[in-house]
Amino acid sequence: MNTDFVIYNTLSRKKEVFKPLFEGKVGLYICGPTVYSNSHLGHARPNITFDLLFRYLTFLGYKVRYVRNITDVGHLEDEVEGSGEDKISKKARLEQLEPMEVVQKYMNSFHHNMGQLNVLPPGIEPRASGHIIEQQLMIETILKNGFGYENNGSVYFDVEKYNQLYKYGKLSGRNLDDLKTNTRELEGQSEKKNPFDFALWKKASPEHIMRWPSKWGEGFPGWHLECSAMSTKYLGEQFDIHGGGMDLIFPHHECEIAQSTASLGHETVRYWMHNNMITIDGQKMARSLGNFITLQELFTGKHKLLKQAYTPMTIRFFILQAHYRSTIDFSNEALLASEKGLERLMNAGKTLDELSASEKSTVDIPLLKEKCFAALSDDLNSPIAIAHLFDGVRIINSVKAGTEKISADDMTELKSFFHSVVFDILGLKQEQTTHLGESEILKGTVELLIRLRQEAKANKDWATSDKIRNELNSIGIEMKDTKYGVDWKIKAPPGLPEGEECASNKKENFMFGR
RNA sequence: GGUCUCUUGGCCGAGUGGCUAGGCAGCGGUCUGCAAAACCGUGAACGGCGGUUCGAAUCCGCCAGAGACCUCCA
């Protein structure tokens, strides 16, 4: 493979050939979650996108230092003086928990969900709360360099001053004049020189429970500082790639650039990558908009918008079927299409192991492979790569059917290619179909019925065998004869109103016979 | 209001100045006692109006619609 790996750099708004700072090594920093509630479908997107990036870089032979932070200090909900309260402490009050208990709970839940989605853990997962000193030191440097000012126990970044030497707004394509006219004036911003200045350190009000001592008084770090401090600590004063959601471009990443530049005198990030949003009815899915579906809800089907449960791999495949810089619109139809498509892809993987080789190939495996990797190297074009995989699926099935032939060498090549792309790079996996909550009694009963039906079939007693299948179907158990045996699953029980909690689509691929 | 992006067949989604995206659904077939599944094959699209061009869905302009950011957000 000689193709260059090209990535879209938000900073230049162009695709650029990726050249790491140090030969063979990549420093990668991803903005992780703020852990104050369960992860939703929207969170799956950056994590899967950058998991794909990490996996692909690794596949290309790079040694990747992969850092993804956990925000556990809490960003301010608003800046209204006196009522400033961060998300984590607010949640803590509601749930009567220690802030760190909340953090732990949702961090665990996040890790669990990521594991289900087969998202690989980063090499370093630093927490903002564990890097207060680093953040304070950075503030001191920024103050020393003249880009910040202290007022009433809080420290702010002086954007105007910064803009005189550097350009504030280069990542998001803004200029300060526009910001001056368009930044909303919020109440109680009298501490700031300008409304677009942002906090580096914020004085904690008496009721604020997350607080640390500092030379400016008790308080907590500003919202953007942790990423600047921690990325520098673990990846150095300059590193290759920084990723995150598009909604973080402004102000979060813009502020990061300003902070890093103000303290170091130069920028730290070489390539900025941003994933687009998941939409629902055409609108961004977000916690603040209340239109989100948690991953847990998706996996269990317990949400009023869900017609059924979707497995983690279906979600992963759904996300990979769109390019990361496009929006994807959520719908049951789209997810169902992904579920079916994924099944087809995975079945082909199994079929691949059953193929027999011929003298010569009638199919072009090297070309397939080349096209697929070209797509991945073109700014991680996973939908195109998947389209080529489906060409591979057709080849596999056609060879199986005898309408195409494949040589032994090509078959080895195809197997290795298929395995690399599907499992190692796209990070898909064969899902263990489990019986979520289904009782052993039910399982035993269905197995008994299957056995009775097999016997009826053996006797060509079609009346009985159809009766068993049809009546099970009418009470909500679907039975299918496959070439490997009998496949059954519980489908949505009839008569349940839309959105009612039900054990729909708990897939049970119990293979009976053979 | 400012900045930016998008508008593709029934649905989801790629891509491109002339050459099949792909998946799902539909349709036709193979297989099967039947059904389903599986597999093979297949029709169908580029918001509207102008312009540039031998040729535009792809480039430019205008219009319409949708969205993102401008406050926390993945």
Coordinates of C-alpha atoms (C1' of nucleotides) in Angstrom, one line a residue:
Chain A
M1 CA 0.0 0.0 0.0
N2 CA 1.6 3.2 -1.1
T3 CA -1.4 5.5 -0.8
D4 CA -1.0 8.4 1.6
F5 CA -3.3 8.7 4.5
V6 CA -5.2 11.9 4.0
I7 CA -7.3 13.6 6.7
Y8 CA -9.4 16.7 6.7
N9 CA -7.9 19.4 8.9
T10 CA -10.5 21.8 10.3
L11 CA -7.8 24.4 10.6
S12 CA -7.1 24.6 6.9
R13 CA -10.5 23.3 5.8
K14 CA -8.8 21.0 3.4
K15 CA -7.8 17.5 3.2
E16 CA -4.1 17.1 3.9
V17 CA -1.7 14.3 3.7
F18 CA -1.0 13.1 7.2
K19 CA 2.7 13.4 8.1
P20 CA 3.4 12.7 11.8
L21 CA 5.7 14.9 13.8
F22 CA 7.9 11.9 14.6
E23 CA 8.4 9.1 12.1
G24 CA 6.2 6.2 12.9
K25 CA 4.6 7.7 15.9
V26 CA 1.3 9.6 16.4
G27 CA 0.1 11.7 19.3
L28 CA -3.6 11.7 19.4
Y29 CA -5.9 13.6 21.8
I30 CA -9.6 13.2 21.9
C31 CA -12.1 15.2 23.9
G32 CA -13.9 12.7 26.1
P33 CA -17.2 13.0 27.9
T34 CA -18.4 15.1 30.8
V35 CA -19.5 12.4 33.1
Y36 CA -22.7 13.6 34.6
S37 CA -25.3 11.3 33.0
N38 CA -25.6 8.2 30.8
S39 CA -24.1 8.3 27.4
H40 CA -26.5 8.7 24.5
L41 CA -26.3 7.8 20.8
G42 CA -24.6 11.1 20.1
H43 CA -21.7 10.2 22.2
A44 CA -21.2 7.0 20.3
R45 CA -20.3 9.0 17.2
P46 CA -17.0 10.6 18.2
N47 CA -15.9 7.6 20.1
I48 CA -16.5 5.3 17.2
T49 CA -15.1 7.8 14.7
F50 CA -11.8 8.2 16.6
D51 CA -11.7 4.5 17.5
L52 CA -11.7 4.0 13.8
L53 CA -8.9 6.5 13.5
F54 CA -6.9 4.9 16.2
R55 CA -7.4 1.4 14.8
Y56 CA -6.5 2.6 11.3
L57 CA -3.4 4.4 12.4
T58 CA -2.4 1.3 14.3
F59 CA -3.1 -0.9 11.3
L60 CA -0.9 1.4 9.2
G61 CA 1.9 0.6 11.6
Y62 CA 2.0 3.7 13.7
K63 CA 2.7 3.6 17.4
V64 CA -0.1 5.7 18.7
R65 CA -0.2 7.5 22.0
Y66 CA -3.9 7.9 22.5
V67 CA -5.2 10.2 25.1
R68 CA -8.8 10.7 25.8
N69 CA -9.8 12.8 28.8
I70 CA -12.7 12.5 31.3
T71 CA -14.2 15.8 32.3
D72 CA -15.1 15.4 35.9
V73 CA -14.6 18.9 37.2
G74 CA -17.8 20.2 35.6
H75 CA -18.3 23.0 33.3
L76 CA -20.4 25.9 34.4
E77 CA -24.0 25.7 33.4
D78 CA -24.2 29.4 33.2
E79 CA -22.2 32.4 34.2
V80 CA -24.8 34.1 36.3
E81 CA -23.0 35.4 39.3
G82 CA -23.9 33.6 42.5
S83 CA -25.9 30.8 40.8
G84 CA -22.9 29.5 38.9
E85 CA -23.1 25.8 39.5
D86 CA -21.5 23.1 37.6
K87 CA -23.2 20.2 36.0
I88 CA -21.7 17.6 38.3
S89 CA -22.4 19.3 41.5
K90 CA -26.0 20.0 40.4
K91 CA -26.5 16.4 39.5
A92 CA -24.9 15.4 42.8
R93 CA -27.4 17.4 44.8
L94 CA -30.3 15.9 42.8
E95 CA -29.1 12.4 43.4
Q96 CA -27.8 13.0 46.9
L97 CA -24.4 11.7 46.0
E98 CA -20.9 13.0 46.5
P99 CA -19.7 14.6 43.2
M100 CA -17.0 12.0 42.9
E101 CA -19.6 9.3 43.2
V102 CA -21.6 10.8 40.3
V103 CA -18.4 11.0 38.3
Q104 CA -17.5 7.4 39.1
K105 CA -21.0 6.1 38.4
Y106 CA -21.3 7.7 34.9
M107 CA -17.6 7.1 34.1
N108 CA -18.2 3.4 34.8
S109 CA -21.3 3.5 32.7
F110 CA -19.5 5.2 29.9
H111 CA -16.7 2.6 29.9
H112 CA -19.3 -0.1 29.9
N113 CA -21.1 1.3 26.9
M114 CA -17.8 1.9 25.0
G115 CA -16.9 -1.7 25.7
Q116 CA -20.2 -2.9 24.3
L117 CA -19.5 -0.8 21.2
N118 CA -16.1 -2.4 20.9
V119 CA -14.4 1.0 21.3
L120 CA -10.8 0.4 22.4
P121 CA -9.7 2.1 25.5
P122 CA -7.2 5.0 25.2
G123 CA -3.7 4.6 26.4
I124 CA -4.1 7.4 28.8
E125 CA -7.4 8.6 30.2
P126 CA -6.6 11.6 32.3
R127 CA -9.2 13.3 34.5
A128 CA -9.5 17.0 34.9
S129 CA -9.8 16.6 38.7
G130 CA -6.4 14.9 38.8
H131 CA -4.7 17.7 37.0
I132 CA -5.6 20.8 39.0
I133 CA -2.0 21.6 39.6
E134 CA -1.1 21.5 36.0
Q135 CA -4.0 23.7 35.2
Q136 CA -3.1 26.2 37.8
L137 CA 0.5 26.3 36.5
M138 CA -0.8 27.0 33.1
I139 CA -2.9 29.9 34.4
E140 CA 0.2 31.3 36.0
T141 CA 2.1 31.1 32.8
I142 CA -0.7 32.8 30.9
L143 CA -0.9 35.5 33.5
K144 CA 2.8 36.0 33.4
N145 CA 2.7 36.3 29.7
G146 CA 0.1 39.0 30.0
F147 CA -2.9 37.2 28.5
G148 CA -5.0 36.9 31.5
Y149 CA -6.3 39.0 34.4
E150 CA -7.5 38.3 37.9
N151 CA -10.7 39.8 39.2
N152 CA -12.4 39.0 42.5
G153 CA -10.9 35.5 42.9
S154 CA -11.5 34.5 39.3
V155 CA -9.0 34.6 36.4
Y156 CA -10.1 35.4 32.8
F157 CA -8.4 35.1 29.5
D158 CA -7.9 38.4 27.8
V159 CA -9.1 37.6 24.3
E160 CA -8.6 41.2 23.0
K161 CA -5.0 41.2 24.1
Y162 CA -4.4 37.8 22.6
N163 CA -5.9 38.9 19.3
Q164 CA -3.4 41.7 19.0
L165 CA -0.6 39.2 18.7
Y166 CA -2.3 36.1 17.4
K167 CA -5.5 35.6 15.6
Y168 CA -8.3 34.5 17.8
G169 CA -11.0 32.6 15.9
K170 CA -8.8 30.9 13.2
L171 CA -10.2 27.4 13.8
S172 CA -13.9 28.4 13.7
G173 CA -13.4 31.0 11.1
R174 CA -14.5 33.9 13.2
N175 CA -13.0 37.3 13.8
L176 CA -13.1 39.3 16.9
D177 CA -15.1 42.1 15.4
D178 CA -18.0 39.7 14.6
L179 CA -17.7 38.3 18.1
K180 CA -18.0 41.8 19.6
T181 CA -21.3 42.4 17.9
N182 CA -22.6 38.9 18.3
T183 CA -21.6 37.6 21.6
R184 CA -24.6 37.5 23.9
E185 CA -24.4 39.8 26.9
L186 CA -25.2 37.7 29.9
E187 CA -26.1 39.0 33.3
G188 CA -23.4 39.4 35.9
Q189 CA -20.4 39.4 33.6
S190 CA -19.0 42.5 35.2
E191 CA -15.9 40.7 36.2
K192 CA -14.9 40.3 32.6
K193 CA -13.4 43.0 30.6
N194 CA -15.2 41.7 27.5
P195 CA -18.1 39.3 27.2
F196 CA -16.1 37.0 24.9
D197 CA -13.3 36.6 27.5
F198 CA -13.5 33.2 29.1
A199 CA -12.7 31.9 32.6
L200 CA -9.4 30.2 33.4
W201 CA -10.1 29.9 37.1
K202 CA -13.5 30.5 38.6
K203 CA -14.1 31.5 42.2
A204 CA -16.3 29.0 43.9
S205 CA -19.4 30.3 45.5
P206 CA -20.1 29.1 49.0
E207 CA -22.6 26.4 48.0
H208 CA -20.3 25.1 45.2
I209 CA -19.1 21.8 46.4
M210 CA -16.3 21.1 43.9
R211 CA -13.5 23.4 44.9
W212 CA -9.7 23.5 45.1
P213 CA -7.4 25.9 46.8
S214 CA -5.4 28.3 44.7
K215 CA -3.5 31.5 45.0
W216 CA -6.6 33.3 43.7
G217 CA -8.8 31.7 46.4
E218 CA -10.9 28.6 46.5
G219 CA -12.3 27.7 43.1
F220 CA -12.2 25.5 40.1
P221 CA -10.6 25.5 36.7
G222 CA -12.3 27.0 33.6
W223 CA -14.0 24.8 31.1
H224 CA -11.4 24.8 28.4
L225 CA -8.2 24.6 30.4
E226 CA -8.1 20.9 31.1
C227 CA -7.5 19.8 27.5
S228 CA -4.8 22.3 27.0
A229 CA -3.0 21.3 30.2
M230 CA -3.4 17.5 29.8
S231 CA -2.7 17.3 26.1
T232 CA 0.6 19.2 26.7
K233 CA 1.5 17.1 29.7
Y234 CA 1.1 13.7 27.9
L235 CA 1.7 14.5 24.3
G236 CA 4.1 17.4 24.5
E237 CA 4.2 21.0 23.3
Q238 CA 3.3 19.9 19.8
F239 CA 1.4 16.9 18.8
D240 CA -0.3 15.4 15.8
I241 CA -4.1 15.1 16.0
H242 CA -6.7 16.5 18.2
G243 CA -10.3 15.3 17.7
G244 CA -13.7 15.9 19.0
G245 CA -17.3 16.8 18.0
M246 CA -18.0 19.7 15.7
D247 CA -19.9 21.4 18.4
L248 CA -16.7 21.8 20.3
I249 CA -15.0 23.9 17.6
F250 CA -16.3 27.0 19.1
P251 CA -15.6 28.0 21.8
H252 CA -13.9 25.0 23.3
H253 CA -11.2 24.3 20.8
E254 CA -10.8 27.9 19.9
C255 CA -10.1 28.6 23.5
E256 CA -7.7 25.7 23.7
I257 CA -5.6 27.1 20.9
A258 CA -5.6 30.5 22.6
Q259 CA -4.6 29.1 25.9
S260 CA -1.8 26.9 24.5
T261 CA -0.5 29.6 22.4
A262 CA -0.7 32.1 25.2
S263 CA 1.3 29.9 27.5
L264 CA 3.7 28.3 25.0
G265 CA 4.0 30.9 22.4
H266 CA 3.0 28.5 19.6
E267 CA 0.2 26.2 18.7
T268 CA 0.2 22.6 19.9
V269 CA -2.1 20.8 17.4
R270 CA -1.2 20.0 13.9
Y271 CA -4.4 18.4 12.6
W272 CA -7.8 19.1 14.0
M273 CA -10.5 16.6 13.2
H274 CA -14.2 17.0 14.0
N275 CA -17.0 14.5 13.7
N276 CA -20.5 15.7 12.7
M277 CA -23.6 15.3 14.8
I278 CA -26.3 12.6 14.9
T279 CA -29.6 14.2 14.2
I280 CA -33.1 13.1 15.1
D281 CA -35.9 14.5 12.9
G282 CA -33.2 16.6 11.3
Q283 CA -32.2 18.2 14.6
K284 CA -29.0 17.6 16.6
M285 CA -29.4 15.1 19.3
A286 CA -28.2 16.6 22.5
R287 CA -28.7 16.3 26.2
S288 CA -29.6 19.9 26.5
L289 CA -32.3 19.6 23.8
G290 CA -33.8 16.6 25.6
N291 CA -34.2 14.7 22.3
F292 CA -31.6 12.0 23.0
I293 CA -31.8 8.3 23.3
T294 CA -29.3 6.7 25.6
L295 CA -27.2 3.8 24.5
Q296 CA -28.7 1.6 27.2
E297 CA -32.2 2.4 25.8
L298 CA -31.0 1.5 22.3
F299 CA -29.6 -1.8 23.5
T300 CA -32.8 -2.7 25.3
G301 CA -35.4 -1.1 23.1
K302 CA -36.9 0.8 26.0
H303 CA -37.6 4.2 24.6
K304 CA -40.8 5.5 23.1
L305 CA -39.1 6.2 19.8
L306 CA -37.7 2.8 19.4
K307 CA -39.6 0.1 17.6
Q308 CA -37.2 -2.6 18.8
A309 CA -33.8 -3.0 20.5
Y310 CA -30.6 -2.6 18.5
T311 CA -27.4 -4.4 19.3
P312 CA -24.2 -2.4 19.9
M313 CA -22.7 -3.7 16.7
T314 CA -25.8 -2.4 14.8
I315 CA -25.2 1.0 16.3
R316 CA -21.5 0.8 15.4
F317 CA -22.2 -0.2 11.9
F318 CA -24.9 2.4 11.5
I319 CA -22.4 5.1 12.4
L320 CA -19.7 3.7 10.2
Q321 CA -22.1 3.6 7.2
A322 CA -22.0 7.4 7.1
H323 CA -18.9 9.5 6.7
Y324 CA -17.8 11.1 10.0
R325 CA -18.1 14.6 8.7
S326 CA -21.7 14.2 7.6
T327 CA -24.7 14.3 9.8
I328 CA -26.5 11.0 10.2
D329 CA -30.2 11.0 10.8
F330 CA -31.6 8.6 13.4
S331 CA -34.6 6.5 12.5
N332 CA -35.8 3.0 13.1
E333 CA -35.8 2.3 9.4
A334 CA -32.2 3.4 9.1
L335 CA -31.1 1.3 12.1
L336 CA -33.1 -1.7 10.8
A337 CA -31.3 -1.4 7.4
S338 CA -28.0 -1.4 9.2
E339 CA -29.0 -4.4 11.3
K340 CA -29.8 -6.4 8.1
G341 CA -26.8 -5.2 6.3
L342 CA -24.5 -6.1 9.1
E343 CA -26.0 -9.5 9.4
R344 CA -25.3 -10.0 5.7
L345 CA -21.7 -8.9 6.1
M346 CA -21.1 -11.1 9.1
N347 CA -22.7 -14.1 7.4
A348 CA -20.3 -13.7 4.5
G349 CA -17.5 -13.8 7.0
K350 CA -18.6 -17.2 8.1
T351 CA -19.2 -18.3 4.5
L352 CA -15.7 -17.3 3.7
D353 CA -14.4 -20.1 5.8
E354 CA -16.4 -22.7 3.9
L355 CA -15.1 -21.8 0.4
S356 CA -13.1 -24.1 -1.6
A357 CA -10.4 -22.9 -3.9
S358 CA -10.1 -23.4 -7.6
E359 CA -7.2 -23.3 -10.1
K360 CA -7.7 -19.7 -11.1
S361 CA -9.7 -16.7 -9.9
T362 CA -12.5 -15.1 -11.9
V363 CA -12.5 -12.3 -9.4
D364 CA -10.1 -9.5 -8.7
I365 CA -9.2 -9.6 -5.0
P366 CA -6.2 -7.2 -5.2
L367 CA -8.3 -4.6 -6.9
L368 CA -11.0 -4.9 -4.2
K369 CA -8.4 -4.6 -1.5
E370 CA -6.8 -1.6 -3.1
K371 CA -10.1 0.2 -3.5
C372 CA -11.1 -0.5 0.1
F373 CA -7.9 0.8 1.6
A374 CA -7.9 3.8 -0.7
A375 CA -11.3 4.7 0.7
L376 CA -10.0 4.4 4.3
S377 CA -7.0 6.4 3.5
D378 CA -9.2 9.1 2.0
D379 CA -10.2 10.8 5.3
L380 CA -11.5 7.6 6.8
N381 CA -14.2 7.1 4.2
S382 CA -15.8 4.1 6.0
P383 CA -19.0 4.1 3.9
I384 CA -17.1 3.6 0.7
A385 CA -14.9 1.0 2.4
I386 CA -18.0 -0.8 3.5
A387 CA -19.5 -0.6 0.0
H388 CA -16.4 -2.4 -1.3
L389 CA -16.8 -4.9 1.5
F390 CA -20.2 -5.7 0.1
D391 CA -18.6 -6.2 -3.3
G392 CA -16.5 -8.8 -1.4
V393 CA -19.7 -10.3 0.1
R394 CA -21.1 -10.8 -3.4
I395 CA -17.8 -12.4 -4.4
I396 CA -17.9 -14.7 -1.4
N397 CA -21.5 -15.7 -2.0
S398 CA -20.9 -16.2 -5.7
V399 CA -17.9 -18.4 -5.1
K400 CA -20.0 -20.4 -2.7
A401 CA -22.7 -20.7 -5.2
G402 CA -20.2 -21.7 -7.9
T403 CA -20.8 -18.8 -10.3
E404 CA -17.4 -17.4 -9.5
K405 CA -14.0 -19.0 -8.8
I406 CA -11.2 -18.1 -6.5
S407 CA -7.6 -19.4 -6.4
A408 CA -6.0 -20.5 -3.1
D409 CA -3.7 -17.5 -3.0
D410 CA -6.6 -15.1 -3.6
M411 CA -8.6 -16.8 -1.0
T412 CA -5.9 -16.4 1.6
E413 CA -5.6 -12.8 0.6
L414 CA -9.4 -12.3 0.8
K415 CA -9.6 -13.8 4.2
S416 CA -6.8 -11.8 5.6
F417 CA -8.2 -8.6 4.0
F418 CA -11.7 -9.2 5.2
H419 CA -10.6 -10.0 8.7
S420 CA -8.4 -6.9 8.9
V421 CA -11.0 -4.5 7.7
V422 CA -14.1 -5.9 9.3
F423 CA -12.7 -6.8 12.7
D424 CA -9.4 -4.9 13.2
I425 CA -10.1 -1.6 11.5
L426 CA -13.9 -1.2 11.5
G427 CA -13.9 -2.8 14.9
L428 CA -17.0 -5.0 14.2
K429 CA -17.4 -8.2 16.0
Q430 CA -19.6 -11.2 15.9
E431 CA -22.2 -10.7 18.6
Q432 CA -23.0 -13.3 21.0
T433 CA -26.7 -13.7 20.9
T434 CA -27.7 -14.1 24.5
H435 CA -31.1 -14.6 26.0
L436 CA -31.5 -11.5 27.9
G437 CA -33.6 -12.4 30.8
E438 CA -35.3 -15.2 29.1
S439 CA -35.9 -18.0 31.5
E440 CA -34.4 -21.4 31.1
I441 CA -37.9 -22.7 31.4
L442 CA -39.0 -20.8 28.3
K443 CA -35.9 -21.9 26.5
G444 CA -36.4 -25.5 27.4
T445 CA -40.1 -25.3 26.4
V446 CA -39.3 -23.8 23.0
E447 CA -36.6 -26.4 22.4
L448 CA -39.1 -29.1 23.2
L449 CA -41.5 -27.7 20.7
I450 CA -38.8 -27.5 18.1
R451 CA -37.9 -31.1 18.7
L452 CA -41.6 -32.1 18.3
R453 CA -41.8 -30.2 15.1
Q454 CA -38.7 -31.8 13.8
E455 CA -40.2 -35.1 14.4
A456 CA -43.5 -34.1 12.7
K457 CA -41.4 -32.9 9.8
A458 CA -39.5 -36.1 9.6
N459 CA -42.8 -37.9 9.3
K460 CA -44.0 -35.5 6.7
D461 CA -46.8 -34.5 9.1
W462 CA -46.9 -30.9 7.7
A463 CA -50.2 -30.1 9.5
T464 CA -48.6 -30.6 12.9
S465 CA -45.3 -28.9 12.0
D466 CA -47.0 -25.9 10.6
K467 CA -49.3 -25.7 13.5
I468 CA -46.4 -25.5 16.0
R469 CA -44.7 -22.8 13.9
N470 CA -47.9 -20.8 13.3
E471 CA -49.1 -20.9 16.9
L472 CA -45.8 -20.0 18.4
N473 CA -45.7 -17.2 15.9
S474 CA -49.1 -15.9 17.0
I475 CA -47.9 -15.8 20.6
G476 CA -44.8 -13.9 19.6
I477 CA -42.1 -16.5 19.0
E478 CA -40.7 -16.6 15.5
M479 CA -39.3 -19.8 14.2
K480 CA -37.3 -20.1 11.0
D481 CA -35.8 -23.2 9.3
T482 CA -32.3 -22.4 8.2
K483 CA -29.9 -24.7 6.5
Y484 CA -28.1 -25.1 9.8
G485 CA -31.1 -25.9 11.9
V486 CA -33.9 -24.0 13.6
D487 CA -33.5 -20.3 14.5
W488 CA -36.0 -18.8 16.9
K489 CA -36.5 -15.5 18.6
I490 CA -39.0 -13.6 20.6
K491 CA -40.5 -10.8 18.5
A492 CA -42.6 -8.0 19.8
P493 CA -45.6 -9.5 21.6
P494 CA -48.8 -8.5 19.9
G495 CA -51.2 -6.1 21.6
L496 CA -48.6 -4.0 23.3
P497 CA -49.2 -0.3 22.7
E498 CA -46.5 1.7 20.9
G499 CA -43.6 2.3 23.1
E500 CA -44.6 0.0 25.8
E501 CA -41.7 -1.7 27.5
C502 CA -41.4 -5.1 25.9
A503 CA -38.8 -7.8 25.4
S504 CA -38.9 -7.1 21.7
N505 CA -36.3 -8.6 19.5
K506 CA -34.4 -10.3 22.1
K507 CA -32.6 -12.3 19.6
E508 CA -32.0 -15.9 20.4
N509 CA -30.1 -17.7 17.8
F510 CA -30.5 -21.1 19.3
M511 CA -29.4 -23.4 16.6
F512 CA -31.2 -26.6 16.9
G513 CA -30.3 -29.8 15.1
R514 CA -27.0 -30.6 13.5
Chain B
rG1 C1' -28.9 39.2 13.1
rG2 C1' -23.5 37.2 12.1
rU3 C1' -20.5 33.0 10.4
rC4 C1' -20.7 28.3 8.1
rU5 C1' -22.8 23.8 6.1
rC6 C1' -26.3 20.9 3.8
rU7 C1' -30.6 19.6 0.1
rU8 C1' -29.2 12.8 -3.9
rG9 C1' -34.1 7.3 -5.9
rG10 C1' -39.6 4.7 -1.0
rC11 C1' -35.7 5.1 3.5
rC12 C1' -30.4 5.7 5.1
rG13 C1' -26.3 7.3 2.9
rA14 C1' -21.4 7.8 -0.8
rG15 C1' -19.2 10.1 -4.9
rU16 C1' -18.3 12.7 -9.2
rG17 C1' -17.5 17.8 -14.9
rG18 C1' -18.8 12.7 -19.4
rC19 C1' -17.9 6.1 -16.9
rU20 C1' -22.5 0.9 -11.5
rA21 C1' -21.6 3.8 -5.0
rG22 C1' -23.4 0.6 -1.1
rG23 C1' -27.1 -1.0 2.4
rC24 C1' -32.5 -1.6 3.5
rA25 C1' -37.2 -1.8 1.2
rG26 C1' -39.6 -3.1 -3.8
rC27 C1' -39.6 -6.3 -8.0
rG28 C1' -37.9 -11.1 -10.7
rG29 C1' -35.5 -15.7 -9.8
rU30 C1' -32.8 -20.0 -7.0
rC31 C1' -33.4 -23.0 -2.8
rU32 C1' -37.2 -25.1 0.5
rG33 C1' -43.1 -29.8 1.8
rC34 C1' -45.0 -24.6 2.6
rA35 C1' -43.6 -20.0 4.9
rA36 C1' -39.5 -17.3 6.5
rA37 C1' -34.5 -16.9 6.0
rA38 C1' -30.4 -17.1 2.8
rC39 C1' -28.4 -16.4 -2.1
rC40 C1' -28.3 -14.3 -7.2
rG41 C1' -30.3 -10.6 -10.6
rU42 C1' -32.8 -5.8 -11.2
rG43 C1' -35.8 -0.8 -12.1
rA44 C1' -35.3 3.9 -9.7
rA45 C1' -32.1 10.1 -7.9
rC46 C1' -29.2 14.1 -7.8
rG47 C1' -34.3 21.1 -4.2
rG48 C1' -35.9 25.3 -8.0
rC49 C1' -34.3 29.0 -11.7
rG50 C1' -30.4 31.0 -14.6
rG51 C1' -25.1 31.0 -16.2
rU52 C1' -20.1 28.7 -17.6
rU53 C1' -19.0 24.3 -20.8
rC54 C1' -18.9 20.1 -26.4
rG55 C1' -21.2 18.1 -21.9
rA56 C1' -23.3 19.5 -15.0
rA57 C1' -26.4 16.3 -10.4
rU58 C1' -20.9 17.7 -10.0
rC59 C1' -18.3 24.7 -11.2
rC60 C1' -20.6 30.0 -10.6
rG61 C1' -25.0 33.1 -9.3
rC62 C1' -29.8 33.8 -7.4
rC63 C1' -34.1 31.7 -4.9
rA64 C1' -36.5 28.1 -1.6
rG65 C1' -36.0 24.7 2.4
rA66 C1' -33.2 22.4 6.5
rG67 C1' -29.3 22.4 10.0
rA68 C1' -24.8 23.8 12.9
rC69 C1' -22.1 27.4 15.7
rC70 C1' -22.5 32.3 18.0
rU71 C1' -24.2 29.8 26.0
rC72 C1' -23.1 24.0 28.2
rC73 C1' -22.9 20.3 24.4
rA74 C1' -20.0 14.6 21.3

